[in-house]
Short mmCIF file of C-alpha atoms in Angstrom, two decimals:
data_model
loop_
_atom_site.label_atom_id
_atom_site.label_comp_id
_atom_site.label_asym_id
_atom_site.label_seq_id
_atom_site.Cartn_x
_atom_site.Cartn_y
_atom_site.Cartn_z
CA MET A 1 -69.00 -3.39 119.87
CA HIS A 2 -69.75 -0.24 117.89
CA THR A 3 -67.00 2.37 117.64
CA PRO A 4 -66.88 4.33 120.92
CA GLU A 5 -66.99 8.09 121.32
CA VAL A 6 -65.36 10.07 124.13
CA TYR A 7 -66.83 13.09 125.92
CA LYS A 8 -64.86 15.32 128.26
CA LEU A 9 -66.57 17.64 130.76
CA GLY A 10 -64.47 20.16 132.67
CA GLY A 11 -64.79 21.62 136.13
CA ALA A 12 -67.02 24.49 135.00
CA SER A 13 -69.50 21.93 133.64
CA ILE A 14 -70.00 20.36 137.09
CA ARG A 15 -69.28 23.24 139.47
CA ASP A 16 -72.73 23.12 141.16
CA ASN A 17 -75.94 21.11 141.27
CA SER A 18 -77.48 23.04 138.35
CA SER A 19 -74.49 22.20 136.17
CA ILE A 20 -74.70 18.53 137.09
CA HIS A 21 -78.40 18.56 136.16
CA ASN A 22 -77.29 19.79 132.72
CA VAL A 23 -74.74 16.98 132.44
CA ALA A 24 -77.43 14.40 133.17
CA THR A 25 -79.75 16.01 130.60
CA LEU A 26 -76.99 15.97 127.99
CA LEU A 27 -76.16 12.31 128.58
CA LEU A 28 -79.80 11.22 128.75
CA LYS A 29 -80.52 12.89 125.41
CA THR A 30 -77.56 11.43 123.53
CA ALA A 31 -78.07 8.07 121.92
CA THR A 32 -74.32 7.56 121.54
CA ARG A 33 -73.22 4.15 122.77
CA PRO A 34 -70.62 3.10 123.67
CA LEU A 35 -69.53 6.33 125.30
CA VAL A 36 -66.66 7.19 127.64
CA VAL A 37 -67.29 10.28 129.78
CA VAL A 38 -64.18 11.90 131.26
CA ILE A 39 -64.86 14.35 134.10
CA SER A 40 -62.61 16.85 135.89
CA ALA A 41 -62.68 18.03 139.50
CA MET A 42 -65.58 20.33 140.39
CA GLY A 43 -65.15 24.07 139.90
CA LYS A 44 -61.95 25.27 141.60
CA THR A 45 -61.41 22.08 143.63
CA THR A 46 -57.89 21.54 142.28
CA ASN A 47 -56.93 25.01 143.54
CA HIS A 48 -58.49 24.15 146.91
CA LEU A 49 -56.51 20.92 147.15
CA GLU A 50 -53.33 22.82 146.28
CA ALA A 51 -54.10 25.13 149.21
CA ILE A 52 -54.49 22.05 151.44
CA ILE A 53 -51.11 20.77 150.26
CA GLN A 54 -49.52 24.14 151.03
CA ALA A 55 -51.10 24.12 154.49
CA HIS A 56 -49.76 20.63 155.13
CA TYR A 57 -46.23 21.83 154.37
CA HIS A 58 -46.27 25.40 155.66
CA GLN A 59 -49.50 26.30 157.52
CA PRO A 60 -50.63 23.28 159.58
CA ASP A 61 -52.94 25.49 161.65
CA MET A 62 -54.97 26.12 158.46
CA LEU A 63 -55.28 22.47 157.47
CA TYR A 64 -58.49 21.61 159.36
CA GLU A 65 -60.31 24.71 158.07
CA ARG A 66 -59.37 24.01 154.45
CA MET A 67 -60.30 20.34 154.69
CA ASP A 68 -63.64 21.24 156.25
CA SER A 69 -64.37 23.68 153.40
CA LEU A 70 -63.52 20.99 150.81
CA LYS A 71 -65.86 18.50 152.47
CA ARG A 72 -68.75 20.95 152.84
CA TYR A 73 -68.56 22.05 149.20
CA HIS A 74 -68.89 18.49 147.88
CA GLU A 75 -71.36 17.25 150.49
CA GLU A 76 -73.71 20.21 150.01
CA ILE A 77 -73.82 19.58 146.26
CA ALA A 78 -74.42 15.85 146.85
CA GLU A 79 -77.25 16.51 149.31
CA SER A 80 -78.84 19.10 147.02
CA LEU A 81 -78.80 16.64 144.11
CA MET A 82 -79.80 13.48 145.93
CA GLY A 83 -82.15 14.73 148.64
CA ASP A 84 -83.19 11.98 151.04
CA GLN A 85 -81.34 9.42 148.89
CA ALA A 86 -77.93 10.98 149.59
CA GLY A 87 -76.90 8.41 152.21
CA ASP A 88 -74.82 6.18 149.93
CA ILE A 89 -72.94 9.01 148.19
CA LEU A 90 -72.21 10.72 151.52
CA ALA A 91 -70.78 7.42 152.75
CA ASP A 92 -68.61 7.17 149.62
CA LEU A 93 -67.38 10.72 150.14
CA HIS A 94 -66.69 10.00 153.80
CA ASP A 95 -64.47 7.08 152.76
CA LEU A 96 -62.55 9.39 150.40
CA TRP A 97 -62.06 12.02 153.12
CA VAL A 98 -60.80 9.37 155.56
CA GLU A 99 -58.27 8.18 152.98
CA LEU A 100 -57.15 11.76 152.36
CA GLU A 101 -56.86 12.45 156.09
CA TRP A 102 -54.65 9.38 156.52
CA ILE A 103 -52.20 10.99 154.10
CA LEU A 104 -52.42 14.35 155.85
CA GLU A 105 -51.83 12.79 159.29
CA GLU A 106 -48.34 11.79 158.17
CA ASP A 107 -45.46 14.22 157.88
CA PRO A 108 -45.20 15.84 154.43
CA GLN A 109 -43.12 13.83 152.00
CA PRO A 110 -39.66 15.22 151.13
CA ASN A 111 -40.60 14.77 147.45
CA TYR A 112 -43.17 17.54 147.02
CA ASN A 113 -44.30 16.45 143.55
CA TYR A 114 -44.94 12.89 144.76
CA HIS A 115 -46.91 14.17 147.74
CA TYR A 116 -48.86 16.56 145.53
CA ASP A 117 -50.08 13.75 143.29
CA GLN A 118 -51.17 11.49 146.15
CA ILE A 119 -53.47 14.31 147.35
CA ILE A 120 -54.58 16.09 144.18
CA VAL A 121 -56.39 13.02 142.78
CA PHE A 122 -59.16 13.32 145.37
CA GLY A 123 -60.77 16.16 143.42
CA GLU A 124 -61.53 13.98 140.41
CA LEU A 125 -62.47 10.98 142.54
CA ALA A 126 -65.01 13.02 144.53
CA SER A 127 -66.56 14.75 141.50
CA THR A 128 -67.07 11.53 139.55
CA LYS A 129 -68.55 9.76 142.60
CA ILE A 130 -71.16 12.53 142.91
CA VAL A 131 -71.98 12.68 139.20
CA SER A 132 -72.20 8.89 139.01
CA ALA A 133 -74.60 8.76 141.96
CA TYR A 134 -76.85 11.38 140.35
CA LEU A 135 -76.82 9.63 136.96
CA GLU A 136 -77.81 6.41 138.68
CA LEU A 137 -80.70 8.23 140.39
CA GLN A 138 -81.81 9.45 136.93
CA GLY A 139 -81.83 5.88 135.64
CA LEU A 140 -78.85 6.24 133.30
CA SER A 141 -77.04 2.92 133.02
CA HIS A 142 -73.28 3.36 133.32
CA GLN A 143 -70.20 2.17 135.19
CA TRP A 144 -67.90 4.30 137.33
CA MET A 145 -64.23 3.43 136.79
CA ASP A 146 -61.04 4.62 138.46
CA ALA A 147 -58.84 6.15 135.75
CA ARG A 148 -55.76 5.09 137.71
CA SER A 149 -56.53 1.52 136.70
CA LEU A 150 -56.49 2.57 133.02
CA LEU A 151 -53.85 5.26 132.49
CA LYS A 152 -50.43 3.86 133.30
CA THR A 153 -47.63 6.39 133.56
CA ASP A 154 -44.01 6.87 134.51
CA SER A 155 -43.00 8.38 137.86
CA ALA A 156 -42.61 11.99 136.71
CA PHE A 157 -45.08 13.18 139.34
CA ARG A 158 -47.22 16.24 138.44
CA GLU A 159 -46.30 15.85 134.73
CA ALA A 160 -46.46 12.11 134.23
CA ARG A 161 -45.93 10.60 130.79
CA ILE A 162 -48.24 7.89 129.47
CA GLN A 163 -46.81 4.38 129.19
CA TRP A 164 -48.69 3.32 126.10
CA GLU A 165 -48.34 -0.46 126.13
CA PRO A 166 -49.63 -1.08 129.70
CA THR A 167 -52.32 1.58 129.15
CA GLN A 168 -53.51 -0.23 126.03
CA LEU A 169 -53.59 -3.53 127.91
CA ALA A 170 -55.63 -1.96 130.72
CA VAL A 171 -58.11 -0.39 128.29
CA ASP A 172 -58.56 -3.70 126.45
CA SER A 173 -59.00 -5.75 129.62
CA LEU A 174 -61.07 -3.33 131.73
CA LEU A 175 -62.61 -0.51 129.73
CA ARG A 176 -63.84 -2.37 126.63
CA PRO A 177 -65.73 -5.05 128.62
CA ALA A 178 -67.33 -2.34 130.78
CA LEU A 179 -68.49 -0.47 127.67
CA ASP A 180 -69.92 -3.70 126.26
CA ALA A 181 -71.81 -4.35 129.49
CA LYS A 182 -73.01 -0.85 130.41
CA GLY A 183 -72.80 1.33 127.29
CA ILE A 184 -71.36 4.30 129.25
CA VAL A 185 -68.25 4.42 131.42
CA LEU A 186 -67.68 7.43 133.65
CA THR A 187 -64.09 8.10 134.66
CA GLN A 188 -61.71 10.83 135.76
CA GLY A 189 -59.48 13.11 133.78
CA PHE A 190 -56.00 14.28 134.77
CA ILE A 191 -54.96 11.27 136.88
CA GLY A 192 -53.14 7.97 136.38
CA SER A 193 -50.84 5.62 138.26
CA THR A 194 -47.33 4.20 138.14
CA PRO A 195 -46.53 0.48 137.84
CA ASN A 196 -46.36 0.54 141.68
CA ASN A 197 -49.90 1.96 141.86
CA GLU A 198 -48.75 5.37 143.07
CA SER A 199 -51.11 8.13 141.96
CA THR A 200 -49.86 10.50 139.27
CA SER A 201 -51.23 13.54 137.47
CA LEU A 202 -50.76 14.59 133.84
CA GLY A 203 -50.26 18.34 134.41
CA ARG A 204 -52.82 21.07 135.10
CA GLU A 205 -55.86 20.91 132.81
CA GLY A 206 -54.80 17.41 131.77
CA SER A 207 -58.33 15.99 131.47
CA ASP A 208 -58.39 16.83 127.75
CA TYR A 209 -55.29 14.66 127.34
CA THR A 210 -56.96 11.82 129.24
CA ALA A 211 -59.82 11.91 126.74
CA ALA A 212 -57.36 11.80 123.84
CA VAL A 213 -55.41 8.89 125.33
CA LEU A 214 -58.58 6.86 125.85
CA ALA A 215 -59.80 7.72 122.35
CA PHE A 216 -56.48 6.56 120.89
CA THR A 217 -56.50 3.25 122.77
CA LEU A 218 -60.18 2.63 121.90
CA ASP A 219 -59.85 3.68 118.22
CA ALA A 220 -62.72 6.05 118.96
CA SER A 221 -64.71 7.75 116.22
CA SER A 222 -64.45 11.21 117.84
CA VAL A 223 -63.72 13.20 120.98
CA THR A 224 -65.97 16.05 122.14
CA ILE A 225 -64.75 18.55 124.71
CA TRP A 226 -67.75 20.37 126.21
CA LYS A 227 -66.84 23.91 127.28
CA ASP A 228 -68.50 27.08 128.52
CA VAL A 229 -67.49 28.84 125.27
CA PRO A 230 -68.97 28.52 121.74
CA GLY A 231 -65.83 26.72 120.51
CA ILE A 232 -62.34 27.87 119.62
CA MET A 233 -62.28 31.63 119.17
CA THR A 234 -59.68 33.88 117.54
CA GLY A 235 -58.92 35.33 120.98
CA ASP A 236 -60.14 35.48 124.54
CA PRO A 237 -63.48 37.36 124.34
CA ALA A 238 -62.92 38.64 127.88
CA ARG A 239 -59.81 40.45 126.63
CA PHE A 240 -60.29 41.19 122.95
CA GLU A 241 -63.14 42.72 121.01
CA GLN A 242 -64.44 41.36 117.70
CA VAL A 243 -63.22 37.80 118.14
CA VAL A 244 -64.92 35.19 115.97
CA LEU A 245 -65.59 31.48 116.17
CA LEU A 246 -63.36 29.18 114.13
CA ASP A 247 -65.69 26.60 112.58
CA GLU A 248 -62.89 24.22 111.60
CA ILE A 249 -59.13 24.11 111.98
CA SER A 250 -56.44 21.56 111.23
CA TYR A 251 -54.54 19.46 113.74
CA LYS A 252 -51.44 21.48 112.88
CA GLU A 253 -53.14 24.80 113.61
CA ALA A 254 -54.53 23.46 116.89
CA ILE A 255 -51.08 22.24 117.95
CA GLU A 256 -49.57 25.63 117.16
CA MET A 257 -52.29 27.47 119.11
CA THR A 258 -52.08 25.25 122.19
CA TYR A 259 -48.28 25.27 122.16
CA TYR A 260 -48.33 29.06 122.35
CA GLY A 261 -50.77 29.06 125.24
CA ALA A 262 -54.34 28.94 123.92
CA LYS A 263 -56.33 27.68 126.93
CA VAL A 264 -59.19 25.91 125.15
CA ILE A 265 -57.35 22.58 124.77
CA HIS A 266 -54.50 20.98 126.71
CA PRO A 267 -51.32 21.07 124.55
CA LYS A 268 -50.81 17.29 124.54
CA THR A 269 -54.34 16.51 123.37
CA ILE A 270 -53.90 16.71 119.61
CA LYS A 271 -51.00 14.33 118.91
CA PRO A 272 -52.67 10.99 119.83
CA LEU A 273 -55.79 12.03 117.92
CA GLN A 274 -53.85 13.07 114.84
CA ASN A 275 -51.95 9.78 114.89
CA LYS A 276 -55.23 7.93 114.28
CA ASN A 277 -57.09 10.71 112.45
CA ILE A 278 -59.73 11.01 115.19
CA PRO A 279 -61.63 14.32 114.91
CA LEU A 280 -61.93 16.54 117.97
CA PHE A 281 -64.94 18.78 118.58
CA VAL A 282 -65.01 21.71 120.99
CA ARG A 283 -68.65 22.48 121.67
CA PRO A 284 -70.68 24.76 123.99
CA PHE A 285 -72.02 22.93 127.02
CA ASN A 286 -74.97 25.30 127.40
CA GLN A 287 -75.94 25.05 123.72
CA PRO A 288 -75.42 21.38 122.86
CA ASP A 289 -77.20 21.76 119.52
CA GLN A 290 -74.43 24.08 118.26
CA PRO A 291 -71.59 22.45 116.29
CA GLY A 292 -68.72 24.41 117.87
CA THR A 293 -65.28 23.88 116.31
CA ARG A 294 -64.08 20.77 114.48
CA ILE A 295 -60.38 19.87 114.55
CA SER A 296 -59.27 17.33 111.95
CA ASP A 297 -56.75 16.71 109.18
CA THR A 298 -58.55 19.21 106.93
CA PRO A 299 -56.09 21.99 106.02
CA SER A 300 -56.83 25.40 107.55
CA LEU A 301 -57.15 27.98 104.77
CA SER A 302 -57.29 31.79 105.06
CA LEU A 303 -57.59 31.94 108.82
CA PRO A 304 -58.07 35.33 110.49
CA PRO A 305 -55.53 36.57 113.06
CA VAL A 306 -55.54 34.38 116.17
CA MET A 307 -54.33 36.03 119.38
CA VAL A 308 -52.97 34.26 122.46
CA VAL A 309 -51.73 35.99 125.62
CA GLU A 310 -49.72 34.30 128.36
CA SER A 311 -49.49 36.27 131.61
CA ASP A 312 -47.02 35.93 134.50
CA GLN A 313 -44.04 35.44 132.23
CA VAL A 314 -40.34 35.76 133.06
CA LEU A 315 -37.54 36.78 130.72
CA ILE A 316 -34.33 34.99 131.72
CA TYR A 317 -31.03 36.46 130.54
CA ILE A 318 -28.03 34.12 130.69
CA SER A 319 -24.48 35.21 129.87
CA THR A 320 -21.02 33.79 130.43
CA ARG A 321 -19.03 35.28 133.29
CA ASP A 322 -15.77 35.39 131.31
CA PHE A 323 -17.19 37.22 128.23
CA SER A 324 -16.74 34.13 126.10
CA PHE A 325 -19.20 33.26 123.35
CA VAL A 326 -22.33 31.31 124.27
CA ALA A 327 -21.27 28.36 122.17
CA GLU A 328 -22.58 24.84 121.64
CA ASP A 329 -21.16 23.48 124.89
CA HIS A 330 -22.80 26.29 126.86
CA LEU A 331 -26.15 25.75 125.13
CA HIS A 332 -25.90 22.02 125.84
CA GLU A 333 -25.44 22.72 129.54
CA ILE A 334 -28.28 25.24 129.65
CA PHE A 335 -30.71 22.93 127.85
CA SER A 336 -29.77 19.95 129.98
CA HIS A 337 -31.02 21.87 133.01
CA ILE A 338 -34.12 23.02 131.13
CA ALA A 339 -34.92 19.41 130.20
CA ARG A 340 -34.25 17.98 133.65
CA LEU A 341 -36.39 20.61 135.39
CA ARG A 342 -39.06 20.33 132.67
CA ILE A 343 -39.21 24.06 132.02
CA LYS A 344 -41.32 24.93 128.97
CA VAL A 345 -39.61 27.56 126.85
CA ASN A 346 -42.16 29.85 125.19
CA SER A 347 -39.67 31.95 123.24
CA MET A 348 -35.87 32.18 123.03
CA ARG A 349 -32.96 33.90 121.31
CA ASN A 350 -29.19 33.75 121.59
CA THR A 351 -26.55 36.33 120.73
CA ALA A 352 -22.76 36.14 120.79
CA MET A 353 -22.49 36.35 124.57
CA SER A 354 -26.00 35.74 125.87
CA PHE A 355 -28.99 33.46 125.73
CA MET A 356 -32.48 34.71 126.51
CA MET A 357 -35.72 32.80 127.02
CA CYS A 358 -39.29 33.56 128.05
CA VAL A 359 -40.96 31.07 130.40
CA ARG A 360 -43.92 30.84 132.75
CA ASN A 361 -43.18 31.96 136.29
CA GLU A 362 -42.83 28.66 138.15
CA SER A 363 -40.82 29.95 141.09
CA GLU A 364 -39.49 26.66 142.47
CA LYS A 365 -38.28 25.43 139.08
CA LEU A 366 -36.76 28.78 138.15
CA GLN A 367 -34.93 29.15 141.45
CA ALA A 368 -33.47 25.66 141.00
CA PHE A 369 -32.48 26.61 137.44
CA ARG A 370 -30.74 29.78 138.65
CA ASP A 371 -28.92 27.91 141.42
CA GLU A 372 -27.66 25.23 139.05
CA LEU A 373 -26.30 27.73 136.51
CA ASP A 374 -24.96 30.24 139.02
CA GLY A 375 -21.35 29.07 139.01
CA ALA A 376 -20.68 29.27 135.28
CA PHE A 377 -23.20 31.89 134.16
CA GLU A 378 -24.67 35.25 135.10
CA VAL A 379 -28.44 34.74 135.34
CA ASN A 380 -30.96 37.60 135.56
CA PHE A 381 -34.77 37.50 135.70
CA THR A 382 -37.29 40.11 134.56
CA GLU A 383 -40.70 39.21 135.96
CA GLY A 384 -44.31 40.38 135.61
CA LEU A 385 -44.42 40.25 131.81
CA GLU A 386 -46.90 39.11 129.17
CA LEU A 387 -46.18 37.07 126.05
CA PHE A 388 -48.32 37.91 123.01
CA THR A 389 -48.50 35.40 120.17
CA VAL A 390 -50.39 36.18 116.97
CA ARG A 391 -50.93 33.61 114.25
CA HIS A 392 -51.73 34.94 110.74
CA ALA A 393 -51.16 38.49 111.94
CA THR A 394 -51.93 41.65 110.02
CA GLU A 395 -49.95 44.84 110.59
CA ASP A 396 -53.09 46.54 111.88
CA VAL A 397 -53.61 43.86 114.56
CA LEU A 398 -49.94 43.97 115.61
CA HIS A 399 -50.02 47.75 115.85
CA ARG A 400 -53.10 47.68 118.08
CA LEU A 401 -51.58 45.04 120.37
CA ARG A 402 -48.25 46.86 120.71
CA THR A 403 -49.80 50.26 121.46
CA GLY A 404 -49.12 51.45 125.01
CA LYS A 405 -46.72 48.64 125.85
CA THR A 406 -42.97 48.42 126.38
CA ILE A 407 -41.66 45.67 124.09
CA LEU A 408 -38.70 43.77 125.57
CA HIS A 409 -38.35 41.05 122.96
CA GLU A 410 -39.92 40.35 119.58
CA GLU A 411 -39.70 37.49 117.09
CA ARG A 412 -41.31 36.64 113.76
CA PHE A 413 -41.18 33.16 112.28
CA GLY A 414 -43.33 32.19 109.32
CA ASP A 415 -46.92 33.17 110.10
CA THR A 416 -46.31 33.52 113.85
CA ASP A 417 -45.43 36.81 115.54
CA GLN A 418 -44.43 36.97 119.20
CA PHE A 419 -43.48 39.76 121.53
CA VAL A 420 -42.83 40.02 125.26
CA ALA A 421 -44.18 43.18 126.82
CA ARG A 422 -44.61 45.05 130.05
#
């Protein structure tokens, strides 16, 4: 078998029938074989499924309406694409909805994260069924495959970790033969399963990571993430003026950017690719002839300022109740709770009698964190903030970003500047 390549197509790339036409055109034009195509849920389907989960727990009177909307969205796209040949795909979708409704007929599980993952996977399953049916209608030979049979994970539901040895075994026994036979395998991003075949998810926007995991286990020659942007920019063009395309950056630079919140690539994507020196391309879906951005082991030299903004941030102030120093034993206790609750710390600082950190506003996690520390510590939250991170900053750029804002916290480390602002 020739060395495989991996493509990843996100929800914006398949949000309607026109977009799915474009996917088919892209795949029909490429001569790349073997090729793994990783596809996300359509459009905002994951948000819709989260609303269904919330209704199941808290608004049961809304459940039927939200399920009906989910069905209509997918079935209308399928009928528009397939016309009078839509019978088989509508039957496949019906089977998925029945399976989902079985779950929703039961009382909600006490373990919310477990329940979430058993439901959220239906977005990717439905989208790939529809795309597969349309590709088949267009005469494109391929095989649909359930990613849960390939990506084996632990039981950390909603943020599952890959179990590499069983995943490698599954790829070797299932995915490689399918690529040999069909040339293209179409599968889902974001989802996996435990050793007990319970559905898991890899964290929001985790389809990029799926592509990287499959590339690693296949020793792929490259991964291409197809986006609705020209590539990786120096900032969000919807927020900043005069941003430019980065033609090429290093793995290290990409890891730094994604760690600090750049939305173009999922933060976990780079490591498995770097481990095997597999280049990653971020290319524009609507202009497939454009090269986009290449990420590889080539050092990044003389990069312009790169700006990342994370909204809905919370500053957490923690201090001892007895005015004692925040010493090593206190920090150990604080970080044990951070690790157990899987809270991502975006910025932090400690002083003699306090510890401060900036995190994303995940209300359930943060309330549990506050409750667990309440006995020994004073814990205060400041919400509704933004975290600005600038790589390779100039004083002019920092001045422009700070203007008109109240700065609550600021840090500089190496070539990275951060400040939290209201």
